[in-house]
Coordinates of C-alpha atoms and ligand atoms in Angstrom, one line a residue:
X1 CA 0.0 0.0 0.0
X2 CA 2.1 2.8 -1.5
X3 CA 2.8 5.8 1.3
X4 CA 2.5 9.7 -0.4
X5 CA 3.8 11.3 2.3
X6 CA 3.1 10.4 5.6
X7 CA 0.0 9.2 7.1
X8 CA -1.5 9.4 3.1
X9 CA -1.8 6.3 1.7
X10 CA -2.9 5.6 -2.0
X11 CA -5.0 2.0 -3.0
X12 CA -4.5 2.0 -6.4
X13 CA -7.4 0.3 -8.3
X14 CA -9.2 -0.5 -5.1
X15 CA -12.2 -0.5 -6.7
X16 CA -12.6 -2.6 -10.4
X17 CA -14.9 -1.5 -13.3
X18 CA -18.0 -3.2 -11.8
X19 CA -17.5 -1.0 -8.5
X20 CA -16.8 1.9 -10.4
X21 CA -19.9 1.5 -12.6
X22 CA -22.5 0.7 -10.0
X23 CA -21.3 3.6 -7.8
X24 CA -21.0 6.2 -11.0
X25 CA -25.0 5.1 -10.9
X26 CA -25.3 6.0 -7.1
X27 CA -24.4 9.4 -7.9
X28 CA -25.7 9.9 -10.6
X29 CA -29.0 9.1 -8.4
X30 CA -27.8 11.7 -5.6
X31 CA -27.2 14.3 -8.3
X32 CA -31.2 14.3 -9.5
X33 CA -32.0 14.4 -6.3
X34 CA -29.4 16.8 -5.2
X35 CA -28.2 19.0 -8.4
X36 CA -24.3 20.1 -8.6
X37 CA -24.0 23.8 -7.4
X38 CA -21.4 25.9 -8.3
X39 CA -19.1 27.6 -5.2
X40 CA -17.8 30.4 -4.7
X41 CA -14.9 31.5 -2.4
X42 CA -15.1 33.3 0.8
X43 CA -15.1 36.9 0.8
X44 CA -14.1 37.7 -2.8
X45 CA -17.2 35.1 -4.4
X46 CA -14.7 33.8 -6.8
X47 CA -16.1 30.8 -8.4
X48 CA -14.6 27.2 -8.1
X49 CA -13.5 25.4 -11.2
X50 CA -15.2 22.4 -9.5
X51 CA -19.1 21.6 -9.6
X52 CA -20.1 20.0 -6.3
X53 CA -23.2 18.4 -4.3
X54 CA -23.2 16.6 -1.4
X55 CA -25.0 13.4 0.1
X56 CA -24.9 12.8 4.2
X57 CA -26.8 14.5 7.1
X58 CA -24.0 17.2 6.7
X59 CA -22.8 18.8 3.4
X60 CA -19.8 20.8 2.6
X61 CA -20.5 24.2 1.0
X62 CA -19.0 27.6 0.2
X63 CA -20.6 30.5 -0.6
X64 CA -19.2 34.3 -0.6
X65 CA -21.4 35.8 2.2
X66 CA -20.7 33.0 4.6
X67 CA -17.6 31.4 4.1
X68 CA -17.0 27.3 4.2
X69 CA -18.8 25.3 6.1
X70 CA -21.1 22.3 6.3
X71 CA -25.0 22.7 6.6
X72 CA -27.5 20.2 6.5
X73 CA -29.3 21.5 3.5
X74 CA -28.6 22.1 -0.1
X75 CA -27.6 26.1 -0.6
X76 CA -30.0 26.1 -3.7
X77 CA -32.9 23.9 -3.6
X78 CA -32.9 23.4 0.6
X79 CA -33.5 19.8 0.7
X80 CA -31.8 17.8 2.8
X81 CA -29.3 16.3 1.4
X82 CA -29.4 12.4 0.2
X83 CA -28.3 9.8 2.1
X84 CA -24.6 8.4 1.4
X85 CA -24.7 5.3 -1.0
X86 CA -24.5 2.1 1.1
X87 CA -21.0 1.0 -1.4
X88 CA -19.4 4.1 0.0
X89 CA -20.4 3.4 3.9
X90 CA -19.0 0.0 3.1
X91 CA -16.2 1.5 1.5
X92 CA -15.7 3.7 5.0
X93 CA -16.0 0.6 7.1
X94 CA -13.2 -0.9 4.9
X95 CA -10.7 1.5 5.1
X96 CA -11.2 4.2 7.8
X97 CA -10.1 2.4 10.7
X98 CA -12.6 4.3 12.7
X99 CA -15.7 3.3 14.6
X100 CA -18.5 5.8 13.7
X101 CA -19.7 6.2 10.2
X102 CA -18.6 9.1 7.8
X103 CA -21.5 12.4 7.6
X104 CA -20.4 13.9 4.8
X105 CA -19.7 12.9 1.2
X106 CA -18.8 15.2 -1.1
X107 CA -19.0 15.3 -5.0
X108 CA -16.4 17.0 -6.8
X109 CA -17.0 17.2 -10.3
X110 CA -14.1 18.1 -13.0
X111 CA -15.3 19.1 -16.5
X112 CA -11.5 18.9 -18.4
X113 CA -9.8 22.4 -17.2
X114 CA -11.0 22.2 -13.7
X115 CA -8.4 21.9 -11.0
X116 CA -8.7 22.1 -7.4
X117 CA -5.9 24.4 -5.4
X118 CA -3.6 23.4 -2.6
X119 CA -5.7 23.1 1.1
X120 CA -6.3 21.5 4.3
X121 CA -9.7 19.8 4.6
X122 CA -9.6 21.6 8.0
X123 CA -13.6 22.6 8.1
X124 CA -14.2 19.4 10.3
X125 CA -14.3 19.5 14.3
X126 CA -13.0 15.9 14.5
X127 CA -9.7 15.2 13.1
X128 CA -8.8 11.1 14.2
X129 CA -11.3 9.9 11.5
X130 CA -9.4 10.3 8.1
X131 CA -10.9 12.1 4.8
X132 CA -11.1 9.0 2.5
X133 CA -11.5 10.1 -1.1
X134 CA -12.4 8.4 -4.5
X135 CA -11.9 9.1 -7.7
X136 CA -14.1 8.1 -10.9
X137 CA -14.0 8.8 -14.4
X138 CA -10.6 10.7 -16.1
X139 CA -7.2 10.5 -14.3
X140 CA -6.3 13.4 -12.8
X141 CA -2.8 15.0 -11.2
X142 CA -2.6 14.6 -7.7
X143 CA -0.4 16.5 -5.1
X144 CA 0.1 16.1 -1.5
X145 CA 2.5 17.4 0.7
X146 CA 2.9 17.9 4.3
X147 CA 0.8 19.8 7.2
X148 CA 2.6 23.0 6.2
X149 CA 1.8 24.6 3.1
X150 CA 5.8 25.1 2.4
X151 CA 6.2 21.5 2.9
X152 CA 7.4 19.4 -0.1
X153 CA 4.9 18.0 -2.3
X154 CA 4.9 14.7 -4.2
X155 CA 2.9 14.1 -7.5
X156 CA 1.0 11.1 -8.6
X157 CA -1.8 10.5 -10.9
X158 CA -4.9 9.2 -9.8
X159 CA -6.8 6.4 -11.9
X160 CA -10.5 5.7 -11.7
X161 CA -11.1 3.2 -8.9
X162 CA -8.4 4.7 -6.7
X163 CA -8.8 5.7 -3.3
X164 CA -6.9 8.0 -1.2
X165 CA -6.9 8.1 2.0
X166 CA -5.6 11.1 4.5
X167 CA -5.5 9.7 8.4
X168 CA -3.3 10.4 11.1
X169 CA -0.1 12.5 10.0
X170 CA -1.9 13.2 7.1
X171 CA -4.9 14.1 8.0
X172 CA -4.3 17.8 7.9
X173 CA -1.6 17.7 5.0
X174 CA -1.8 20.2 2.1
X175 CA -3.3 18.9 -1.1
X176 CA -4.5 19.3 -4.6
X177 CA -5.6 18.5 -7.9
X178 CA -3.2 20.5 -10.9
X179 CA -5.2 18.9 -13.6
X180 CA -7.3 16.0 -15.2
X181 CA -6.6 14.4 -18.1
X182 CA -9.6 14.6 -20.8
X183 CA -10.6 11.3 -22.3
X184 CA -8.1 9.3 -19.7
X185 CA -12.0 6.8 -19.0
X186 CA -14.9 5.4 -20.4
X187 CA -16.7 5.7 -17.7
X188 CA -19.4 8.5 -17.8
X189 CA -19.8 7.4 -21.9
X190 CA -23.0 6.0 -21.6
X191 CA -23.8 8.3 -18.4
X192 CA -26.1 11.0 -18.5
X193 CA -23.1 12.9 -16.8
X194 CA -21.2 15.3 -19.0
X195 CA -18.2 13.2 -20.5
X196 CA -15.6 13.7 -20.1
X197 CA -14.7 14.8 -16.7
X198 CA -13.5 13.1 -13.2
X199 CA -15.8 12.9 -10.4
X200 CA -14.1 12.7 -6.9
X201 CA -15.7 11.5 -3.4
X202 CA -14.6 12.8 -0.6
X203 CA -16.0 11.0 2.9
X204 CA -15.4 12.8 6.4
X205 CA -16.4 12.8 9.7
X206 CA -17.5 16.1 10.5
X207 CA -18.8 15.8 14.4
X208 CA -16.6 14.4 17.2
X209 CA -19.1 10.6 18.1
X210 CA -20.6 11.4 21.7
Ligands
LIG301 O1 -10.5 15.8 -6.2 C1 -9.8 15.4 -5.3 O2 -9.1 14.4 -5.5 C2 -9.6 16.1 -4.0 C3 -10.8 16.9 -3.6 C4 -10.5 17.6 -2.3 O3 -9.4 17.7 -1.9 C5 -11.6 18.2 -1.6 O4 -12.7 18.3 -2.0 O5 -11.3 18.8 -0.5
LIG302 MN1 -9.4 18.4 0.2

């Protein structure tokens, strides 16, 4: 189980085609029920490359007026938000190492020049559960470094089916996505998602368990 940088550990192919599939359905299910949003930074309202939704009791969001945080609700159509696929919780149980479940999933999704900037996932009050993270779809550039945003980074390109997981040491290092690469999967080609593009799955623990 290849080590990025401490306490990030990258499982290759974890999941095969007939995973990927079955969960590219899922959220494909969570985004008619929950439609992808477009966020915008703190204070300036910049907008993020990425499209996102949510599915959990909690969701992570970002608007200009108030900033990051999670809520319970979708920002535009304030539903709750659907529940997180079964697969995924399974997923959790799998690789977390923790004993309460995930509350948050988050959909990230790439249309071919989106990239995501280097942060902390740092919005969460309980850091011993990990952020475990899938990707789906196109291959995209990876980087993680260290829990200082000076630290040194390492690259690594991220298939569909691999998951990524940020626990202990890691949990709080600096990451990113510098790019995708269009037309990497076949994934989404029969999907009524916009092909191509790379859809990523973060899960986190948001509350500390009483
Ligand atoms: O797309 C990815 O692989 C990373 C996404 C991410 O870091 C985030 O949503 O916080
Ligand atoms: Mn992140």
């Amino acid at each position: 189980m290849p080590i990025l940088t401490e306490g990030v550990r990258h499982l290759p192919g974890l999941l095969d085609r007939a995973a990927q599939e079955a969960l590219a359905e899922d959220i494909r299910a969570v985004v008619r029920d929950a439609p992808l949003f477009v966020p915008a930074m703190p204070r300036t309202g910049k907008e993020m490359s990425v499209r996102m939704t949510n599915c959990g009791p909690l969701g992570w969001v970002t608007d200009k007026e108030r900033g990051y945080r999670y809520q319970d609700t979708h920002p535009v159509t304030g539903k709750p938000w659907p529940p997180i696929p079964a697969r995924l919780m399974s997923l959790w149980d799998d690789v977390a190492d923790y004993a309460a479940p995930p509350e948050a999933c988050l959909v990230n999704f790439y249309a071919e020049t989106a990239r995501m900037g280097l942060h902390q996932d740092r919005d969460e009050e309980e850091f011993s559960a990990p952020v475990v993270s899938v990707s789906l779809g196109d291959a995209c550039l990876f980087r993680v470094g260290g829990p200082k945003r000076g630290d040194r980074t390492v690259s690594v390109k991220l298939q569909s089916g691999d998951v990524v997981v940020l626990g202990g040491a890691g949990r709080l290092a600096f990451h990113g996505v510098d790019r995708i690469y269009p037309g990497t999967s076949t994934l989404f080609n029969s999907s009524g998602l916009n092909a191509p593009g790379r859809i990523n799955l973060t899960l986190r623990r948001v509350t500390m368990p009483v």
